[in-house]
mmCIF file of C-alpha atoms in Angstrom:
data_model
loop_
_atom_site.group_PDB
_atom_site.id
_atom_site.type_symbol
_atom_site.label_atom_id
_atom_site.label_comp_id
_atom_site.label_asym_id
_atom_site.label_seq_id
_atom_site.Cartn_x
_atom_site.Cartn_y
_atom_site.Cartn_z
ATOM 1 C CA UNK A 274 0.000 0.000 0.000
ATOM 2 C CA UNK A 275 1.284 3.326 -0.933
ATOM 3 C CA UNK A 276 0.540 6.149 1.772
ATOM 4 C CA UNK A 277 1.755 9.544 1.173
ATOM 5 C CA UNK A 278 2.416 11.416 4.979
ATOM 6 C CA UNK A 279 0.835 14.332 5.672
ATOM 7 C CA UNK A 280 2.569 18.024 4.493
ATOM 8 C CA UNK A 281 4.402 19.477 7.836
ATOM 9 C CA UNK A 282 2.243 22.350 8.993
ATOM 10 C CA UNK A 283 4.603 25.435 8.580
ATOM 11 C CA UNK A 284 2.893 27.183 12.051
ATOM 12 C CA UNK A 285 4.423 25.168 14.872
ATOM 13 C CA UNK A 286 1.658 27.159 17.210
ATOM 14 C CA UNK A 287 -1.175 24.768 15.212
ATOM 15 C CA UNK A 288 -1.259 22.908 18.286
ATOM 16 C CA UNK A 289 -4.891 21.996 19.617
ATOM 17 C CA UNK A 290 -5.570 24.849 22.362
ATOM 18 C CA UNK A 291 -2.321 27.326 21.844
ATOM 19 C CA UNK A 292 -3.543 30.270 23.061
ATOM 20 C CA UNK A 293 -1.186 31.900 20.454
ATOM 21 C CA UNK A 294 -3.071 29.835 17.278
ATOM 22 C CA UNK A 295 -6.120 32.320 18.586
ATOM 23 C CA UNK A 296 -4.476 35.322 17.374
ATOM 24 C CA UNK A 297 -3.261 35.634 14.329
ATOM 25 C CA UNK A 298 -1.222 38.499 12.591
ATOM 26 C CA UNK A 299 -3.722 39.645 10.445
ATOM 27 C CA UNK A 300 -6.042 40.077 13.931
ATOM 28 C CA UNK A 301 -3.875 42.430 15.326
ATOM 29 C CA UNK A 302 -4.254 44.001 12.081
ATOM 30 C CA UNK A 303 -7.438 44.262 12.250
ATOM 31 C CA UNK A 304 -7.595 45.085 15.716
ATOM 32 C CA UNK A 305 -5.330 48.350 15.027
ATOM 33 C CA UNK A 306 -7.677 48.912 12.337
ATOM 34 C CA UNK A 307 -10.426 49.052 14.841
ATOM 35 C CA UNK A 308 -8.733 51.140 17.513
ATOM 36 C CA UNK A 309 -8.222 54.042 14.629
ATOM 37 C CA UNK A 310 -11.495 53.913 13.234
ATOM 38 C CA UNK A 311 -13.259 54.322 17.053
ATOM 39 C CA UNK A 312 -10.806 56.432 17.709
ATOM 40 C CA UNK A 313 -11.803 58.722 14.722
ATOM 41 C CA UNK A 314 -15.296 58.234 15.013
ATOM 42 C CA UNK A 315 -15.192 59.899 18.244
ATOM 43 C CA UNK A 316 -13.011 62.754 17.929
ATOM 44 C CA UNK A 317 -15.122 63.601 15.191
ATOM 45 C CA UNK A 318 -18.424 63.117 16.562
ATOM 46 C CA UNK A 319 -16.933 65.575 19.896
ATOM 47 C CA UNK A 320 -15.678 67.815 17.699
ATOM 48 C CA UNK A 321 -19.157 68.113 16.135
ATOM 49 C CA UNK A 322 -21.052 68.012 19.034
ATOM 50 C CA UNK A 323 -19.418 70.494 20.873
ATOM 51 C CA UNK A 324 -18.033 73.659 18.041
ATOM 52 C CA UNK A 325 -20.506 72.489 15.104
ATOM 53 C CA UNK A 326 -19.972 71.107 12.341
ATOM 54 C CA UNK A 327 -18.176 71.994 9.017
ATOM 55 C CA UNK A 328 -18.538 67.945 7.536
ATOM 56 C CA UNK A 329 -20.557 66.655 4.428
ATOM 57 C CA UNK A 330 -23.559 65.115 5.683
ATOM 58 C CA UNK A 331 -22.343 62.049 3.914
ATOM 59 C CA UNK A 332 -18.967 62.034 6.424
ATOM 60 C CA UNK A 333 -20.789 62.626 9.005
ATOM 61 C CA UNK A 334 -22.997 59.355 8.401
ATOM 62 C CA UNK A 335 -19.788 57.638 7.910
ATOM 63 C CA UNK A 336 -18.020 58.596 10.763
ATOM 64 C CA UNK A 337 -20.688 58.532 12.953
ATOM 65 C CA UNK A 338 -20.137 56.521 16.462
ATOM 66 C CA UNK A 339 -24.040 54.477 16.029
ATOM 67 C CA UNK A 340 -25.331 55.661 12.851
ATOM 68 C CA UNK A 341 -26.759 52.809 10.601
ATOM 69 C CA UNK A 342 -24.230 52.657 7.889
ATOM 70 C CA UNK A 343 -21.628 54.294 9.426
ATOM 71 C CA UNK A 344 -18.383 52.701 9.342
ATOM 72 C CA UNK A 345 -17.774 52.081 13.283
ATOM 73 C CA UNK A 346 -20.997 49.771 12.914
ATOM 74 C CA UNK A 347 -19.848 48.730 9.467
ATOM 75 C CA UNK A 348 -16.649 47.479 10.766
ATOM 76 C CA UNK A 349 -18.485 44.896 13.384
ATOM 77 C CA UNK A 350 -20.740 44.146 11.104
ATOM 78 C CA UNK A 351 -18.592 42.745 8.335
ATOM 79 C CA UNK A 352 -16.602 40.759 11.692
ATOM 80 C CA UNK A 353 -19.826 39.038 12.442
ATOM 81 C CA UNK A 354 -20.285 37.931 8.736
ATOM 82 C CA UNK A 355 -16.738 36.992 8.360
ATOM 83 C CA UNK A 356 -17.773 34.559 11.681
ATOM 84 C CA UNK A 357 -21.167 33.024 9.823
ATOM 85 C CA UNK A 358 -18.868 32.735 7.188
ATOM 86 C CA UNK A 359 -16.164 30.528 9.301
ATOM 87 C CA UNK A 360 -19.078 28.697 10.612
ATOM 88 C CA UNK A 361 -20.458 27.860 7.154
ATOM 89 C CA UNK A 362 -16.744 26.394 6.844
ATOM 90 C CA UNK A 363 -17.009 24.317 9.875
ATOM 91 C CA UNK A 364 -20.352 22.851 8.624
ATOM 92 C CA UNK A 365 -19.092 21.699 5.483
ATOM 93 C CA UNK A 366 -15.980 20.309 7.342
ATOM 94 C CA UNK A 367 -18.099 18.589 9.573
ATOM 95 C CA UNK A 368 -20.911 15.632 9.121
ATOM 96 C CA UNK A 369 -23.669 13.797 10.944
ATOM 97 C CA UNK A 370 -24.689 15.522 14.188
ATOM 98 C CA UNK A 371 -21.565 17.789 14.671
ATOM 99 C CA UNK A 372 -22.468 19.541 10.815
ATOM 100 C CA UNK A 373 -26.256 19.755 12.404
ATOM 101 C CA UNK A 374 -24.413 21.504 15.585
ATOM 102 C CA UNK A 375 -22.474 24.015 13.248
ATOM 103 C CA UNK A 376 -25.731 24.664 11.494
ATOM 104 C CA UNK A 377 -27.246 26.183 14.403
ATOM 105 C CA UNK A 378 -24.350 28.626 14.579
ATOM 106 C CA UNK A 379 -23.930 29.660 11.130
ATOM 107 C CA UNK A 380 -27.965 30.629 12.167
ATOM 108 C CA UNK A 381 -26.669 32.516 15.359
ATOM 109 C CA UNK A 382 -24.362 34.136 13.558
ATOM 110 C CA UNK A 383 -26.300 35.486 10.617
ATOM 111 C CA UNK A 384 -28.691 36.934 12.938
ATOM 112 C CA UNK A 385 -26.375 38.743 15.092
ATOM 113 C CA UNK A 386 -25.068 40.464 11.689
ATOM 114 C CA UNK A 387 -28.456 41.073 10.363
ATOM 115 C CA UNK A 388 -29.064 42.782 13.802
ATOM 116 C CA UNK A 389 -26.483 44.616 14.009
ATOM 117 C CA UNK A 390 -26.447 46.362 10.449
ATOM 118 C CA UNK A 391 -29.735 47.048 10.686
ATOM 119 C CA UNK A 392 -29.808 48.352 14.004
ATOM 120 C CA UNK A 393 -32.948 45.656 15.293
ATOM 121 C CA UNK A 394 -32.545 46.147 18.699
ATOM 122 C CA UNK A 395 -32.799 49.727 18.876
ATOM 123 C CA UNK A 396 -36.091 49.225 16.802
ATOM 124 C CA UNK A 397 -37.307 47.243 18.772
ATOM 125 C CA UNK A 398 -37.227 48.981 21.798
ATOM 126 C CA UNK A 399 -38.686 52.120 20.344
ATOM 127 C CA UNK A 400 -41.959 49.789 19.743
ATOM 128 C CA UNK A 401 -42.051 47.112 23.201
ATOM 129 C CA UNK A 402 -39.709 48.877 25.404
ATOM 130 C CA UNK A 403 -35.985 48.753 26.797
ATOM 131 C CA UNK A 404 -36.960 46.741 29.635
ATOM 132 C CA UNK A 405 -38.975 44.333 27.451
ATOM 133 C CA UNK A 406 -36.767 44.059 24.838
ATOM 134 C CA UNK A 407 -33.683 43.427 26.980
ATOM 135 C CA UNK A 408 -35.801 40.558 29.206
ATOM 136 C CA UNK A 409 -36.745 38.869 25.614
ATOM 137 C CA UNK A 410 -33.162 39.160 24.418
ATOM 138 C CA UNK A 411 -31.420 38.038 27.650
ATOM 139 C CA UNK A 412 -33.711 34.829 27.717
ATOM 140 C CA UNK A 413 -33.249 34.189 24.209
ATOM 141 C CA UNK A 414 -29.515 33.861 24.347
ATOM 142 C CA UNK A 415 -29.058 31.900 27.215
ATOM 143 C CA UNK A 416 -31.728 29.482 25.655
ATOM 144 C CA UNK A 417 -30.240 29.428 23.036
ATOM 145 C CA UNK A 418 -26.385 28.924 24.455
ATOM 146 C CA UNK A 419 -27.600 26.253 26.810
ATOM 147 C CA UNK A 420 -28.751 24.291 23.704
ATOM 148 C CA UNK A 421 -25.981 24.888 21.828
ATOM 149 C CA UNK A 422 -23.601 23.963 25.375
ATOM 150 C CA UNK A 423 -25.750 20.638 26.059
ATOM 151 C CA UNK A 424 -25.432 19.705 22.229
ATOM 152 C CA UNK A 425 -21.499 20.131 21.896
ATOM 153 C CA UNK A 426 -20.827 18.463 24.668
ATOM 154 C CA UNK A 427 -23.306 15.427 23.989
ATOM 155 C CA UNK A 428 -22.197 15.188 20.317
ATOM 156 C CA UNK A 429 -18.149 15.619 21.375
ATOM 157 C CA UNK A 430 -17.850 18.739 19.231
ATOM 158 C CA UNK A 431 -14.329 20.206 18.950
ATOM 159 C CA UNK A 432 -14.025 23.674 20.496
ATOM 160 C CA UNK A 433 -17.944 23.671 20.752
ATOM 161 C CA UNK A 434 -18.182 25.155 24.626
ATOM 162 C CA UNK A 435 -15.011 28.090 23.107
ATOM 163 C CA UNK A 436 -17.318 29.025 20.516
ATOM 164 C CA UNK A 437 -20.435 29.260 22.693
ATOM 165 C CA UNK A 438 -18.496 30.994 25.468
ATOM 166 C CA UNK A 439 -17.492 33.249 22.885
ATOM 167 C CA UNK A 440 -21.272 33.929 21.805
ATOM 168 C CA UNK A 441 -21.993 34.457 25.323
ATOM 169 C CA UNK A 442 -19.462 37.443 25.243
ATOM 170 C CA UNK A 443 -20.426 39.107 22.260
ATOM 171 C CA UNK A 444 -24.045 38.994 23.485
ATOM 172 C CA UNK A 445 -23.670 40.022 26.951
ATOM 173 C CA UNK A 446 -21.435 43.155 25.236
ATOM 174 C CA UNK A 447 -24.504 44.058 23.082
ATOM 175 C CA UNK A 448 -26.450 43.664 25.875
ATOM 176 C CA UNK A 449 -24.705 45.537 29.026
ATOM 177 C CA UNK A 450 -23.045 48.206 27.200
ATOM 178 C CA UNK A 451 -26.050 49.429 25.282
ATOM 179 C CA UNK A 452 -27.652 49.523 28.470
ATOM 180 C CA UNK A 453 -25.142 51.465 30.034
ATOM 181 C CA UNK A 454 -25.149 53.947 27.297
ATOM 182 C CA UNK A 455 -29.042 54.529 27.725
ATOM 183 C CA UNK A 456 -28.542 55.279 31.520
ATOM 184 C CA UNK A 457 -25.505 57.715 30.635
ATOM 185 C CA UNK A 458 -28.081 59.081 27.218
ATOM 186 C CA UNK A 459 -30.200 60.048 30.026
ATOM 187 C CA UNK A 460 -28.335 62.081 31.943
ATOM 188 C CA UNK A 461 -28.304 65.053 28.794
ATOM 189 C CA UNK A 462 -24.892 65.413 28.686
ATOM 190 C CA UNK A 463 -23.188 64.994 24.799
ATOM 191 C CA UNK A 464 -19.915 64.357 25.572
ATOM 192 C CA UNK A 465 -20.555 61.671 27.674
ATOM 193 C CA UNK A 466 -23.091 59.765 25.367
ATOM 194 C CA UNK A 467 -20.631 60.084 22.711
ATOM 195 C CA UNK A 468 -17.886 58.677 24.522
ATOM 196 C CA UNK A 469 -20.353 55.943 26.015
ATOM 197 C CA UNK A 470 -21.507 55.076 22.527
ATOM 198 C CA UNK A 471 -18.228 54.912 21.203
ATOM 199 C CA UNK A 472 -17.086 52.631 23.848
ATOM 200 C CA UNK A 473 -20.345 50.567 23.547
ATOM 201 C CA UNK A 474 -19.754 50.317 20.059
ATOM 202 C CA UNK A 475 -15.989 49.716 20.470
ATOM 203 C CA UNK A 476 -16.476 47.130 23.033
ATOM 204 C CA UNK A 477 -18.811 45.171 20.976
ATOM 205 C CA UNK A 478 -16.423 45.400 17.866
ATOM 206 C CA UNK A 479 -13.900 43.726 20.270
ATOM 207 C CA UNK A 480 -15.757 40.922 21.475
ATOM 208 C CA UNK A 481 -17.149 40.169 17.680
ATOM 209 C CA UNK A 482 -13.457 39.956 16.854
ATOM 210 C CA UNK A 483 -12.755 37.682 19.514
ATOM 211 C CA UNK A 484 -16.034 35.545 18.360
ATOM 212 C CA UNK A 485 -14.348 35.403 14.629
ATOM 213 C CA UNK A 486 -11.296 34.410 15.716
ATOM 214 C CA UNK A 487 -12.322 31.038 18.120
ATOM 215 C CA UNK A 488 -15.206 30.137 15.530
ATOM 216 C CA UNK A 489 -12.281 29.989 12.738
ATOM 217 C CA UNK A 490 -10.334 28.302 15.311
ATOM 218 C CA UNK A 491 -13.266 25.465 16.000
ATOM 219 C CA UNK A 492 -13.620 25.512 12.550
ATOM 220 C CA UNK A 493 -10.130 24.451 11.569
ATOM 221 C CA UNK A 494 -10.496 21.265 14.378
ATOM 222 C CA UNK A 495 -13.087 20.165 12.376
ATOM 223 C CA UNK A 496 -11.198 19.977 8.987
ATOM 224 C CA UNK A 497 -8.056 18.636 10.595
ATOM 225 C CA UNK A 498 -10.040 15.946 13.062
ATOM 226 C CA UNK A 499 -11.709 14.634 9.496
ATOM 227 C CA UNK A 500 -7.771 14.234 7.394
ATOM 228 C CA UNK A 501 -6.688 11.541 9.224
ATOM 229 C CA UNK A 502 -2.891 10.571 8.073
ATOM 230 C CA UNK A 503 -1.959 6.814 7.106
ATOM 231 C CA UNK A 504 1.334 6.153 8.533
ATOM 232 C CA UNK A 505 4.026 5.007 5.998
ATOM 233 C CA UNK A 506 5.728 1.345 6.529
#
């Protein structure tokens, strides 16, 4: 029998767990990226706030710390798809009751992007209510990440409780911050909102990053669990 071993992995960190396989080069990229852009967003959204100001309207849509469309929510946005997108990978890697497992977050995921570019939760508490909204959203995602807990661990999924912890994070960000930001909204003062929202906004960028990169990460397990190498005799 002829067996051909498997190529050596040129990343020695590609070791099941490394912290260091979590974050890539290109993350801390990206995570610069994101630290410039907030960064930005909110000296120009003070700057406006406070003297006026001399902006297109179409700059200051772009620049804006929550505007729908803006590049600050832009930014997470495209991070969340990225993650449905690793997801997708992980279910096509994957078969039997693991692919039905990765399924059910490529689903997660696509919602939190379609929520967050279209700014659903802030809708919907202009219609039901903050404290409504944030009771239906709460028990939602902790239904939902108790299923998605139970079924990774009953079904042996690689990295499944990472990428549900993970969830859990990005959720409880959207969550806590935005409610934070409300109670600072309400005390009138600008500067503060602005610098709440941009946090809020930051923070939540942060955490979606952090979702992308262990979904990838449970993603790759899959592939590599299902190449198994025949050992040359």
């Amino acid at each position: 029998m002829t067996c051909h071993p498997p190529p050596l992995r040129r990343d020695v960190r590609a070791v099941p767990g490394a912290p260091a396989q979590l974050v890539p080069r290109w993350a801390v990229g990206v995570a610069a990226l994101g630290v410039l852009l907030f960064a930005t967003s909110l000296a120009t959204t003070l700057a406006c706030t406070r003297a006026g100001c001399d902006l297109p309207a179409a700059a200051r849509t772009a620049l804006g710390t929550d505007t729908i469309g803006g590049l600050p929510r832009l930014f997470t946005t495209v991070l969340l798809a990225l993650t449905a997108g690793s997801a997708l990978r992980g279910t096509l890697a994957a078969s039997g009751a693991v692919r039905r497992w990765w399924v059910g977050v490529v689903a997660v995921g696509a919602a939190l992007c379609w929520a967050k570019l279209t700014s659903e939760h802030s809708v919907l508490e202009n219609e039901d209510g903050r404290s409504v909204v944030l009771l239906a959203a709460t028990a939602g995602s902790v239904a939902v990440a108790v299923l998605l807990w139970r079924t990774a661990a009953r079904w042996s999924v690689p990295g499944g409780p990472a990428v549900v912890l993970a969830l859990l994070a990005d959720t409880a960000a959207a969550l806590g911050l935005d409610q934070l930001t409300q109670e600072v909204a309400g005390t009138g003062h600008q500067g503060l909102t602005v610098v709440a929202t941009t946090l809020e906004e930051g923070g939540e960028a942060s955490t979606a990053l952090v979702l992308l990169l262990v979904v990838r990460w449970a993603a790759h397990r899959v592939r590599r669990d299902r190449s198994p190498s025949v050992p040359c005799r």
